Amino acid sequence: QKEVEQDPGPLSVPEGAIVSLNCTYSNSAFQYFMWYRQYSRKGPELLMYTYSSGNKEDGRFTAQVDKSSKYISLFIRDSQPSDSATYLCAMEGQGNLIFGKGTKLSVKP
Amino acid sequence: KAGVTQTPRYLIKTRGQQVTLSCSPISGHRSVSWYQQTPGQGLQFLFEYFSETQRNKGNFPGRFSGRQFSNSRSEMNVSTLELGDSALYLCASSLERVQETQYFGPGTRLLVL
């Protein structure tokens, strides 16, 4: 079993839709959870950062962490074509980040 | 504030050669991490440097090495290149720890022929 599992998609939604992206993990020691966005031919950009369980909201983005289920989510409200990118979840384990393989999202106008 | 810069942006090498990639972190950032990104394996951690010392290392062979200078700039070296080393190599910096906000550079795309 891989440490971090993420559905690669691709996921295609119409503009204005609510997008739900998810990752599951196996290591209960993970404490820090992040979501990165990566546009084509660019480096990843940090979107959300959460410590331990709970919800965090930033504008149209909401991150949720459920440590009991080892499951994290990123919700994007009112999705825009500019949100089209690959979204990577990441978790801190033993001093380094472990990434999911990323979900490719396409938001159609 | 200038972002993380990486040089060169693109590189073509042949099997058996070696390569050195460079990363300049954001001013004031002391932690520099390196990652390899491939379509098959995704983003994988190579190593992290802090105050000129390797603090953490991922599961890569010894052909992959790195160093950090007193100004926090970092280099990574890959010796005896293999076809499978073709990837996007990303550098990320943070103030002190990987758990903090990491800022990624644009990456160096390496093609091994």
mmCIF file of C-alpha atoms in Angstrom:
data_model
loop_
_atom_site.group_PDB
_atom_site.id
_atom_site.type_symbol
_atom_site.label_atom_id
_atom_site.label_comp_id
_atom_site.label_asym_id
_atom_site.label_seq_id
_atom_site.Cartn_x
_atom_site.Cartn_y
_atom_site.Cartn_z
ATOM 1 C CA GLN A 1 0.000 0.000 0.000
ATOM 2 C CA LYS A 2 1.383 3.390 -0.966
ATOM 3 C CA GLU A 3 1.732 5.962 1.789
ATOM 4 C CA VAL A 4 -0.390 8.530 -0.045
ATOM 5 C CA GLU A 5 -3.062 7.700 -2.605
ATOM 6 C CA GLN A 6 -4.640 10.262 -4.898
ATOM 7 C CA ASP A 7 -6.965 9.698 -7.844
ATOM 8 C CA PRO A 8 -5.109 11.035 -10.912
ATOM 9 C CA GLY A 9 -8.289 11.960 -12.773
ATOM 10 C CA PRO A 10 -8.533 13.704 -15.110
ATOM 11 C CA LEU A 11 -11.469 15.574 -13.667
ATOM 12 C CA SER A 12 -13.475 17.852 -15.931
ATOM 13 C CA VAL A 13 -16.127 20.208 -14.540
ATOM 14 C CA PRO A 14 -18.117 23.181 -15.860
ATOM 15 C CA GLU A 15 -17.283 26.665 -14.677
ATOM 16 C CA GLY A 16 -18.977 27.486 -11.371
ATOM 17 C CA ALA A 17 -19.060 23.883 -10.141
ATOM 18 C CA ILE A 18 -17.888 22.768 -6.725
ATOM 19 C CA VAL A 19 -14.817 20.581 -7.031
ATOM 20 C CA SER A 20 -13.850 17.941 -4.499
ATOM 21 C CA LEU A 21 -10.318 16.530 -4.499
ATOM 22 C CA ASN A 22 -9.226 13.813 -2.103
ATOM 23 C CA CYS A 23 -6.282 11.866 -0.771
ATOM 24 C CA THR A 24 -5.988 8.932 1.566
ATOM 25 C CA TYR A 25 -2.928 7.978 3.531
ATOM 26 C CA SER A 26 -1.695 5.112 5.622
ATOM 27 C CA ASN A 27 0.731 6.635 8.134
ATOM 28 C CA SER A 28 -1.059 7.787 11.262
ATOM 29 C CA ALA A 29 2.018 9.798 12.296
ATOM 30 C CA PHE A 30 1.403 12.452 9.624
ATOM 31 C CA GLN A 31 0.599 15.792 11.269
ATOM 32 C CA TYR A 32 1.014 18.405 8.542
ATOM 33 C CA PHE A 33 -1.156 18.328 5.438
ATOM 34 C CA MET A 34 -0.851 20.526 2.378
ATOM 35 C CA TRP A 35 -2.408 21.078 -1.006
ATOM 36 C CA TYR A 36 -0.346 22.343 -3.892
ATOM 37 C CA ARG A 37 -1.438 23.541 -7.317
ATOM 38 C CA GLN A 38 0.821 23.012 -10.288
ATOM 39 C CA TYR A 39 0.269 24.626 -13.643
ATOM 40 C CA SER A 40 1.811 23.089 -16.719
ATOM 41 C CA ARG A 41 5.579 23.694 -16.914
ATOM 42 C CA LYS A 42 5.638 25.403 -13.517
ATOM 43 C CA GLY A 43 6.686 24.420 -10.021
ATOM 44 C CA PRO A 44 4.017 23.553 -7.417
ATOM 45 C CA GLU A 45 2.471 26.430 -5.507
ATOM 46 C CA LEU A 46 1.189 26.002 -1.943
ATOM 47 C CA LEU A 47 -2.567 26.518 -1.683
ATOM 48 C CA MET A 48 -3.532 25.289 1.751
ATOM 49 C CA TYR A 49 -1.671 24.172 4.848
ATOM 50 C CA THR A 50 -3.308 22.386 7.776
ATOM 51 C CA TYR A 51 -1.948 21.045 10.987
ATOM 52 C CA SER A 52 -3.729 17.999 12.447
ATOM 53 C CA SER A 53 -7.483 17.511 11.992
ATOM 54 C CA GLY A 54 -10.110 20.065 11.119
ATOM 55 C CA ASN A 55 -11.166 22.493 8.427
ATOM 56 C CA LYS A 56 -9.449 25.529 6.990
ATOM 57 C CA GLU A 57 -10.973 28.009 4.599
ATOM 58 C CA ASP A 58 -9.255 30.522 2.345
ATOM 59 C CA GLY A 59 -11.455 32.301 -0.160
ATOM 60 C CA ARG A 60 -12.922 29.739 -2.533
ATOM 61 C CA PHE A 61 -10.774 26.944 -1.102
ATOM 62 C CA THR A 62 -11.532 24.723 1.892
ATOM 63 C CA ALA A 63 -9.224 22.023 3.186
ATOM 64 C CA GLN A 64 -10.471 19.248 5.449
ATOM 65 C CA VAL A 65 -8.446 16.720 7.386
ATOM 66 C CA ASP A 66 -9.994 13.641 9.000
ATOM 67 C CA LYS A 67 -7.197 11.885 10.813
ATOM 68 C CA SER A 68 -9.457 9.136 12.135
ATOM 69 C CA SER A 69 -10.229 8.098 8.547
ATOM 70 C CA LYS A 70 -6.786 9.081 7.197
ATOM 71 C CA TYR A 71 -8.503 11.179 4.572
ATOM 72 C CA ILE A 72 -7.973 14.737 3.392
ATOM 73 C CA SER A 73 -10.000 16.836 0.994
ATOM 74 C CA LEU A 74 -9.778 20.082 -0.907
ATOM 75 C CA PHE A 75 -12.968 21.803 -2.007
ATOM 76 C CA ILE A 76 -13.009 24.535 -4.631
ATOM 77 C CA ARG A 77 -16.175 26.629 -4.808
ATOM 78 C CA ASP A 78 -17.285 28.554 -7.879
ATOM 79 C CA SER A 79 -14.546 26.944 -9.944
ATOM 80 C CA GLN A 80 -12.953 29.051 -12.679
ATOM 81 C CA PRO A 81 -11.096 28.124 -15.868
ATOM 82 C CA SER A 82 -7.986 29.540 -14.198
ATOM 83 C CA ASP A 83 -8.268 26.718 -11.625
ATOM 84 C CA SER A 84 -7.384 24.230 -14.370
ATOM 85 C CA ALA A 85 -4.180 22.634 -13.107
ATOM 86 C CA THR A 86 -2.861 19.559 -11.337
ATOM 87 C CA TYR A 87 -3.562 19.462 -7.611
ATOM 88 C CA LEU A 88 -1.185 17.596 -5.347
ATOM 89 C CA CYS A 89 -1.732 16.649 -1.751
ATOM 90 C CA ALA A 90 1.319 16.405 0.479
ATOM 91 C CA MET A 91 2.027 15.278 4.016
ATOM 92 C CA GLU A 92 4.966 15.712 6.258
ATOM 93 C CA GLY A 93 6.485 12.484 7.448
ATOM 94 C CA GLN A 94 9.827 12.119 9.220
ATOM 95 C CA GLY A 95 11.124 15.453 8.065
ATOM 96 C CA ASN A 96 10.236 15.265 4.402
ATOM 97 C CA LEU A 97 7.154 15.828 2.307
ATOM 98 C CA ILE A 98 5.373 12.874 0.718
ATOM 99 C CA PHE A 99 3.220 13.796 -2.238
ATOM 100 C CA GLY A 100 0.255 12.219 -3.913
ATOM 101 C CA LYS A 101 0.610 11.787 -7.664
ATOM 102 C CA GLY A 102 -1.765 14.647 -8.342
ATOM 103 C CA THR A 103 -5.247 15.079 -9.812
ATOM 104 C CA LYS A 104 -5.519 16.896 -13.121
ATOM 105 C CA LEU A 105 -8.467 19.293 -13.089
ATOM 106 C CA SER A 106 -10.001 20.988 -16.093
ATOM 107 C CA VAL A 107 -12.660 23.672 -15.638
ATOM 108 C CA LYS A 108 -14.590 24.305 -18.844
ATOM 109 C CA PRO A 109 -16.018 27.801 -19.548
ATOM 110 C CA LYS B 1 11.085 39.449 -2.960
ATOM 111 C CA ALA B 2 12.607 37.238 -5.643
ATOM 112 C CA GLY B 3 11.352 33.659 -5.800
ATOM 113 C CA VAL B 4 13.303 30.431 -5.942
ATOM 114 C CA THR B 5 15.452 30.287 -9.037
ATOM 115 C CA GLN B 6 16.873 27.217 -10.696
ATOM 116 C CA THR B 7 19.477 26.895 -13.411
ATOM 117 C CA PRO B 8 19.608 25.635 -16.023
ATOM 118 C CA ARG B 9 15.951 25.302 -16.988
ATOM 119 C CA TYR B 10 16.567 22.599 -19.579
ATOM 120 C CA LEU B 11 19.352 20.110 -20.008
ATOM 121 C CA ILE B 12 20.111 17.239 -22.356
ATOM 122 C CA LYS B 13 22.726 14.692 -21.377
ATOM 123 C CA THR B 14 23.731 11.206 -22.463
ATOM 124 C CA ARG B 15 23.907 8.053 -20.383
ATOM 125 C CA GLY B 16 26.969 7.824 -18.200
ATOM 126 C CA GLN B 17 27.516 11.568 -17.971
ATOM 127 C CA GLN B 18 27.095 13.585 -14.812
ATOM 128 C CA VAL B 19 25.088 16.735 -14.235
ATOM 129 C CA THR B 20 24.984 19.546 -11.680
ATOM 130 C CA LEU B 21 21.841 21.573 -11.054
ATOM 131 C CA SER B 22 21.721 24.810 -9.119
ATOM 132 C CA CYS B 23 19.103 26.355 -6.829
ATOM 133 C CA SER B 24 18.979 29.794 -5.246
ATOM 134 C CA PRO B 25 16.429 29.945 -2.425
ATOM 135 C CA ILE B 26 14.366 32.914 -1.378
ATOM 136 C CA SER B 27 16.439 35.378 0.591
ATOM 137 C CA GLY B 28 16.412 34.448 4.284
ATOM 138 C CA HIS B 29 15.356 30.858 3.695
ATOM 139 C CA ARG B 30 17.747 28.339 5.157
ATOM 140 C CA SER B 31 16.075 25.048 4.290
ATOM 141 C CA VAL B 32 16.404 23.799 0.725
ATOM 142 C CA SER B 33 14.808 20.583 -0.499
ATOM 143 C CA TRP B 34 15.157 18.780 -3.801
ATOM 144 C CA TYR B 35 12.516 16.683 -5.534
ATOM 145 C CA GLN B 36 12.304 14.555 -8.640
ATOM 146 C CA GLN B 37 9.044 14.644 -10.600
ATOM 147 C CA THR B 38 8.166 12.026 -13.235
ATOM 148 C CA PRO B 39 4.825 11.075 -14.780
ATOM 149 C CA GLY B 40 5.083 7.560 -13.361
ATOM 150 C CA GLN B 41 6.266 8.215 -9.814
ATOM 151 C CA GLY B 42 5.062 11.756 -9.245
ATOM 152 C CA LEU B 43 6.960 14.064 -6.915
ATOM 153 C CA GLN B 44 9.566 12.272 -4.843
ATOM 154 C CA PHE B 45 11.756 13.740 -2.123
ATOM 155 C CA LEU B 46 15.487 13.571 -2.774
ATOM 156 C CA PHE B 47 17.066 15.410 0.155
ATOM 157 C CA GLU B 48 16.923 18.472 2.338
ATOM 158 C CA TYR B 49 19.738 20.774 3.367
ATOM 159 C CA PHE B 50 19.828 23.166 6.284
ATOM 160 C CA SER B 51 22.816 25.246 7.357
ATOM 161 C CA GLU B 52 25.073 23.446 4.889
ATOM 162 C CA THR B 53 24.179 20.026 6.299
ATOM 163 C CA GLN B 54 22.034 17.326 4.801
ATOM 164 C CA ARG B 55 19.199 16.950 7.275
ATOM 165 C CA ASN B 56 17.008 14.395 5.511
ATOM 166 C CA LYS B 57 17.385 12.029 2.615
ATOM 167 C CA GLY B 58 14.874 10.213 0.469
ATOM 168 C CA ASN B 59 15.152 6.762 -1.016
ATOM 169 C CA PHE B 60 17.442 7.441 -3.964
ATOM 170 C CA PRO B 61 20.761 5.800 -4.882
ATOM 171 C CA GLY B 62 24.081 7.356 -3.963
ATOM 172 C CA ARG B 63 24.478 8.687 -7.512
ATOM 173 C CA PHE B 64 22.282 11.535 -6.337
ATOM 174 C CA SER B 65 24.087 13.959 -4.073
ATOM 175 C CA GLY B 66 23.860 17.549 -3.069
ATOM 176 C CA ARG B 67 25.380 20.316 -1.079
ATOM 177 C CA GLN B 68 24.506 23.677 0.353
ATOM 178 C CA PHE B 69 26.691 26.730 0.578
ATOM 179 C CA SER B 70 26.952 29.289 3.351
ATOM 180 C CA ASN B 71 24.610 31.640 1.464
ATOM 181 C CA SER B 72 21.996 28.823 1.386
ATOM 182 C CA ARG B 73 22.364 28.271 -2.342
ATOM 183 C CA SER B 74 22.285 24.586 -3.159
ATOM 184 C CA GLU B 75 23.455 22.266 -5.874
ATOM 185 C CA MET B 76 22.534 18.714 -6.670
ATOM 186 C CA ASN B 77 24.658 16.334 -8.665
ATOM 187 C CA VAL B 78 23.712 13.173 -10.474
ATOM 188 C CA SER B 79 26.582 10.963 -11.585
ATOM 189 C CA THR B 80 26.553 8.144 -14.133
ATOM 190 C CA LEU B 81 23.250 9.239 -15.612
ATOM 191 C CA GLU B 82 20.674 6.620 -16.569
ATOM 192 C CA LEU B 83 17.732 6.948 -18.936
ATOM 193 C CA GLY B 84 15.396 6.743 -15.946
ATOM 194 C CA ASP B 85 16.898 9.921 -14.500
ATOM 195 C CA SER B 86 15.003 11.938 -17.115
ATOM 196 C CA ALA B 87 12.679 14.073 -15.011
ATOM 197 C CA LEU B 88 11.799 17.497 -13.759
ATOM 198 C CA TYR B 89 14.016 18.350 -10.798
ATOM 199 C CA LEU B 90 12.430 20.807 -8.412
ATOM 200 C CA CYS B 91 13.992 22.796 -5.648
ATOM 201 C CA ALA B 92 11.965 24.236 -2.784
ATOM 202 C CA SER B 93 12.950 26.554 0.031
ATOM 203 C CA SER B 94 11.459 27.391 3.404
ATOM 204 C CA LEU B 95 12.541 29.442 6.381
ATOM 205 C CA GLU B 96 13.611 26.659 8.706
ATOM 206 C CA ARG B 97 11.668 23.414 8.255
ATOM 207 C CA VAL B 98 9.907 21.448 5.522
ATOM 208 C CA GLN B 99 6.719 21.622 7.573
ATOM 209 C CA GLU B 100 6.562 25.326 6.919
ATOM 210 C CA THR B 101 5.445 26.918 3.697
ATOM 211 C CA GLN B 102 7.702 25.631 0.946
ATOM 212 C CA TYR B 103 8.199 27.712 -2.160
ATOM 213 C CA PHE B 104 9.102 25.834 -5.301
ATOM 214 C CA GLY B 105 11.247 26.947 -8.173
ATOM 215 C CA PRO B 106 10.265 26.366 -11.811
ATOM 216 C CA GLY B 107 12.414 23.249 -12.037
ATOM 217 C CA THR B 108 15.135 21.937 -14.306
ATOM 218 C CA ARG B 109 13.938 19.564 -16.992
ATOM 219 C CA LEU B 110 16.611 16.917 -17.596
ATOM 220 C CA LEU B 111 16.524 14.609 -20.581
ATOM 221 C CA VAL B 112 18.955 11.689 -20.661
ATOM 222 C CA LEU B 113 19.523 10.124 -24.062
#
